PDB file of C-alpha atoms in Angstrom:
ATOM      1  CA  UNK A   1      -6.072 -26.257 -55.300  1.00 56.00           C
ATOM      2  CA  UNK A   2      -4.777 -26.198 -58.762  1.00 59.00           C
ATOM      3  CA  UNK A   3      -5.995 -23.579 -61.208  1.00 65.00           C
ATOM      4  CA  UNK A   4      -7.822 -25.778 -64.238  1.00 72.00           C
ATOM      5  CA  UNK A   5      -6.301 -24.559 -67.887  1.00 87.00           C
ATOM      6  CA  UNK A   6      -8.387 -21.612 -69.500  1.00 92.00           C
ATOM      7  CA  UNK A   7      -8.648 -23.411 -72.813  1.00 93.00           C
ATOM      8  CA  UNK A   8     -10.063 -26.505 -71.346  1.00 90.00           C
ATOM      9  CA  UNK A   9     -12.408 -24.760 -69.322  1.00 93.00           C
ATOM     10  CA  UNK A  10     -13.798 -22.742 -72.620  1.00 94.00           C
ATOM     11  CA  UNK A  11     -13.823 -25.654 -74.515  1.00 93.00           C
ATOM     12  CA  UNK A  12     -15.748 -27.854 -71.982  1.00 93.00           C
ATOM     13  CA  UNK A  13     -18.732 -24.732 -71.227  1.00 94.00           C
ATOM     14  CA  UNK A  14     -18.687 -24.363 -75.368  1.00 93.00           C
ATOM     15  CA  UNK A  15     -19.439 -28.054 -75.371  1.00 92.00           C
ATOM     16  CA  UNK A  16     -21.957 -27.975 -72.652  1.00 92.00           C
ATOM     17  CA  UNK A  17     -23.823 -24.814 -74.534  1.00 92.00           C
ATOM     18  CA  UNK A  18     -23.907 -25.084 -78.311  1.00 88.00           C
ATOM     19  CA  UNK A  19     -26.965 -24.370 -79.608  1.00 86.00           C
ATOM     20  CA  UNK A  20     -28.441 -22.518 -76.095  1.00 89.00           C
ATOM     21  CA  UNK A  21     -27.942 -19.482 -77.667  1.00 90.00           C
ATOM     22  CA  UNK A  22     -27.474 -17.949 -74.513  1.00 93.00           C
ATOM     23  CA  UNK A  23     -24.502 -15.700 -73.150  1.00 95.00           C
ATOM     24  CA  UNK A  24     -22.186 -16.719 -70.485  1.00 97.00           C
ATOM     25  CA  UNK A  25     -19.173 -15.353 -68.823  1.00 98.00           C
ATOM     26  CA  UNK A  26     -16.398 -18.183 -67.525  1.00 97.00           C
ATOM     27  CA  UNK A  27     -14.200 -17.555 -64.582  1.00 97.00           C
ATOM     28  CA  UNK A  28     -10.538 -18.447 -63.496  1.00 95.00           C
ATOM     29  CA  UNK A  29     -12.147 -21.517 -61.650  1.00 95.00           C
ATOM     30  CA  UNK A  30     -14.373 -22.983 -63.699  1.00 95.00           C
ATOM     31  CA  UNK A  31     -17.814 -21.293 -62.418  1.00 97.00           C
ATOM     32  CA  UNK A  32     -19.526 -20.087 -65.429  1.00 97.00           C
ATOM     33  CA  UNK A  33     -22.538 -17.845 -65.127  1.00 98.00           C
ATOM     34  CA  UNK A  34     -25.296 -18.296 -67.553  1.00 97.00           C
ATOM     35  CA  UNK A  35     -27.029 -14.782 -68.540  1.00 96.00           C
ATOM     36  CA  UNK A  36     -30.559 -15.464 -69.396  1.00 89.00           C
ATOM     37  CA  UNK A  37     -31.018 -11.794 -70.321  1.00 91.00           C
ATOM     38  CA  UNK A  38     -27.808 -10.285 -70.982  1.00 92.00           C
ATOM     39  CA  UNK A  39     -27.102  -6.639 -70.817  1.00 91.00           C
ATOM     40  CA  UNK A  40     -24.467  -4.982 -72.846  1.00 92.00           C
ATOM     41  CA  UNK A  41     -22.015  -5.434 -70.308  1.00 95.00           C
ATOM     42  CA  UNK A  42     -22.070  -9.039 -69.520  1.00 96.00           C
ATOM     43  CA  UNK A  43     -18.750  -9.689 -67.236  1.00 97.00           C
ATOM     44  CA  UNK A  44     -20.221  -6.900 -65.397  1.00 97.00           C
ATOM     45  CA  UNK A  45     -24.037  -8.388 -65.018  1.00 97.00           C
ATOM     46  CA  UNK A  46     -22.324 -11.851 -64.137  1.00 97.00           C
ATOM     47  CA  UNK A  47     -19.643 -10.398 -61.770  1.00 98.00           C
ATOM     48  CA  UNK A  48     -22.745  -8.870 -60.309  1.00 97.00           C
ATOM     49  CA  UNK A  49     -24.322 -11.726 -60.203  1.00 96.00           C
ATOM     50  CA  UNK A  50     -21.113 -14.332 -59.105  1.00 97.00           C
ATOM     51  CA  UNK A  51     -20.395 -11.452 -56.204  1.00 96.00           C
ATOM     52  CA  UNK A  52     -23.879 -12.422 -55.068  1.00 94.00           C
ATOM     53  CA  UNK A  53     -24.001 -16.114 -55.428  1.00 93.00           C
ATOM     54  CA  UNK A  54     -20.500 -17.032 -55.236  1.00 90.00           C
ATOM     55  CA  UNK A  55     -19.268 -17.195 -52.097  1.00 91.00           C
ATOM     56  CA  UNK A  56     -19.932 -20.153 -49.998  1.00 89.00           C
ATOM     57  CA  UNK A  57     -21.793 -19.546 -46.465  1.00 80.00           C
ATOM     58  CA  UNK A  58     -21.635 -22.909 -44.369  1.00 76.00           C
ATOM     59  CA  UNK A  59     -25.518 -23.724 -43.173  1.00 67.00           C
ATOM     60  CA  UNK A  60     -27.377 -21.344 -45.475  1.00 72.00           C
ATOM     61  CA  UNK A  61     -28.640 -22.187 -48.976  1.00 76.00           C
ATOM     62  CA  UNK A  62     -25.251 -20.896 -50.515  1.00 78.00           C
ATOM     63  CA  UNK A  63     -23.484 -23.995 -48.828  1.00 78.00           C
ATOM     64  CA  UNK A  64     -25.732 -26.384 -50.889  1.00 82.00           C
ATOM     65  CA  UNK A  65     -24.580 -28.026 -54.163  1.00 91.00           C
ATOM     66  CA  UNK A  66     -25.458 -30.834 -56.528  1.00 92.00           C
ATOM     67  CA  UNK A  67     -22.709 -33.204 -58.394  1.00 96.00           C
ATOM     68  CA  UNK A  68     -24.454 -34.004 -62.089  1.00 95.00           C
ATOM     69  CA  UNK A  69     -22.118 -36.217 -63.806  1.00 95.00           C
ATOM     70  CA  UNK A  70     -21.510 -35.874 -67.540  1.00 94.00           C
ATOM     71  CA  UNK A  71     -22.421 -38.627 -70.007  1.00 87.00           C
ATOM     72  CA  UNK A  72     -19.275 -37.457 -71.964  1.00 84.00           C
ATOM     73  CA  UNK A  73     -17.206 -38.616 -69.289  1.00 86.00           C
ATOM     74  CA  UNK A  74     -15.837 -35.504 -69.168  1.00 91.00           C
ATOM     75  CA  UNK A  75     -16.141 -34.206 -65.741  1.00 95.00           C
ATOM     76  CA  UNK A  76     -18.614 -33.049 -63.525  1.00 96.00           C
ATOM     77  CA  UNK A  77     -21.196 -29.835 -63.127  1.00 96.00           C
ATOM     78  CA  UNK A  78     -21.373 -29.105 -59.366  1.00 96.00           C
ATOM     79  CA  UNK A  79     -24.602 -26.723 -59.269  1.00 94.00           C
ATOM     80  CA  UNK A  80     -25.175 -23.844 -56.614  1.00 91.00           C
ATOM     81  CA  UNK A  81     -28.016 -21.945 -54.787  1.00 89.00           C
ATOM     82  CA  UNK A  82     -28.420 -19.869 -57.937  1.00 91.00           C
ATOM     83  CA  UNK A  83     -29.801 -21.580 -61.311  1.00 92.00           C
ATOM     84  CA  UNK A  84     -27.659 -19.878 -63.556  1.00 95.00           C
ATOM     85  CA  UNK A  85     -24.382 -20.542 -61.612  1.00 96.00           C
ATOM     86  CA  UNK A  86     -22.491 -23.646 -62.173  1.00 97.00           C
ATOM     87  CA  UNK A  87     -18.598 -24.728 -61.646  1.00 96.00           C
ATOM     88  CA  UNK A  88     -17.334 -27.340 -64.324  1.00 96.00           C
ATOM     89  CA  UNK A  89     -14.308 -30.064 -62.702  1.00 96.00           C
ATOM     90  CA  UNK A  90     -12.613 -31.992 -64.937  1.00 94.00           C
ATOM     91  CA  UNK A  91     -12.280 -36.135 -64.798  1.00 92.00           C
ATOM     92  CA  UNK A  92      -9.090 -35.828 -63.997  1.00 90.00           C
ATOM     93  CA  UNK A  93      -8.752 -32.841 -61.278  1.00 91.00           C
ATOM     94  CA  UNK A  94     -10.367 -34.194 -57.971  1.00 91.00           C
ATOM     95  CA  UNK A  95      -7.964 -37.044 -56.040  1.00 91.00           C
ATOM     96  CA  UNK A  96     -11.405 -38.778 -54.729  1.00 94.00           C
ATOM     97  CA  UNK A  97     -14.172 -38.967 -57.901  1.00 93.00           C
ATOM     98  CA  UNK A  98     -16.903 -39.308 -55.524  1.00 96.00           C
ATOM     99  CA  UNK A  99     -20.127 -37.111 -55.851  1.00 94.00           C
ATOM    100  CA  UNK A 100     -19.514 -35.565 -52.039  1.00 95.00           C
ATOM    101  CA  UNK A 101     -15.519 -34.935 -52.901  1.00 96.00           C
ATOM    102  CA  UNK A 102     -16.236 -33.670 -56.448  1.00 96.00           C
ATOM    103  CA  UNK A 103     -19.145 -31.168 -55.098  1.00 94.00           C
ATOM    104  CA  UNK A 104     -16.943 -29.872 -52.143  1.00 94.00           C
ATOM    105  CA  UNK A 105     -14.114 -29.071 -54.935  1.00 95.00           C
ATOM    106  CA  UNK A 106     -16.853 -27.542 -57.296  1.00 95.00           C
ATOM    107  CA  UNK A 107     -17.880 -25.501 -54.373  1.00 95.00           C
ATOM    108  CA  UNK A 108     -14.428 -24.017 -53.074  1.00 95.00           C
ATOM    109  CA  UNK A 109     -14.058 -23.177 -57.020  1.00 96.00           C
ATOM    110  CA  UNK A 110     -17.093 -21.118 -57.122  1.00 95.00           C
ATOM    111  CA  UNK A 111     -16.033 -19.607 -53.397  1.00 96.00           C
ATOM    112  CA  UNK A 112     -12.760 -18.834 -54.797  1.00 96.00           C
ATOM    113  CA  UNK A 113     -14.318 -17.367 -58.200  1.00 97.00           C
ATOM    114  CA  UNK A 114     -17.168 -15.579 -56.137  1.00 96.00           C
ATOM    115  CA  UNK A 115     -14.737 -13.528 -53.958  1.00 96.00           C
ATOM    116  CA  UNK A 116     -11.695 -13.387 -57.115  1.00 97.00           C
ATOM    117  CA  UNK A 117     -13.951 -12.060 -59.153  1.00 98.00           C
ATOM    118  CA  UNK A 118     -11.898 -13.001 -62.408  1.00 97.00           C
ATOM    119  CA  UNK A 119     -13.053 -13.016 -65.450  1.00 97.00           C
ATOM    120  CA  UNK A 120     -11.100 -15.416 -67.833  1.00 96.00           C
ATOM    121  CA  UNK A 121     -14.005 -15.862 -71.152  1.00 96.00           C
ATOM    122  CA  UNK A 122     -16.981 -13.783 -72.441  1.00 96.00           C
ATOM    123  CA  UNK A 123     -19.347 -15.574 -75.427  1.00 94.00           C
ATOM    124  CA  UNK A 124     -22.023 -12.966 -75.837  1.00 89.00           C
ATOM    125  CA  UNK A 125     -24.934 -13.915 -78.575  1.00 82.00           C
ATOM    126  CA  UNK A 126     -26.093 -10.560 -80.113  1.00 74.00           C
ATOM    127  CA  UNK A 127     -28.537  -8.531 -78.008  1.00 69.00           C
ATOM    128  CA  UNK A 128     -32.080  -8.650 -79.487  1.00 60.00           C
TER     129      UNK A 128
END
């Protein structure tokens, strides 16, 4: 599985989230964890939070997805067990664009970033 490009990943979740006003942290696969209430350390409260609800366990609820597809045309969200975790593919990564092939490759991203851990992007709005 090809890594996606870091720029288009950033510039896809900045498109998704303008004008949330909420923080998120991006990782090397394209999972991006939305912080609802971010601390002062938010690759820490997301890694947290991806180490948690990353991995993919066949048969429980962290096996389950859903494929929303973008009206841009973009790509694809493929959601996960937790609300504020969510992988972004791009139109032109997955070989098959169905909703079942797309949502398996969102999945194996967020596996992969849920045990990698990496942080690649941090857009933090100002704590209140």
């Amino acid at each position: 599985m090809a890594i996606v490009d870091t720029d288009t990943l950033i510039d896809a979740w900045r498109r998704l989230l303008t004008g949330s006003g909420k923080s998120w942290v991006l990782f090397e696969h394209g999972t991006c964890v939305v912080l609802e209430h971010p601390t002062a350390e938010p690759a820490e409260q997301a890694v947290g939070i991806l180490r948690q609800f990353g991995p993919v366990h066949v048969a429980t609820s962290a096996g389950d997805f859903r494929v929303l597809e973008l009206g841009s045309g973009e790509g694809w969200l493929v959601t996960s067990h937790h609300p504020d975790v969510v992988t972004f593919v791009p139109r032109d990564d997955p070989e098959d664009p169905s909703h079942l092939a797309v949502g398996i490759l969102g999945r194996s991203r967020r596996d992969r970033d849920g045990t990698e851990l990496r942080v690649v992007h941090i857009e933090a709005t100002p704590l209140s």
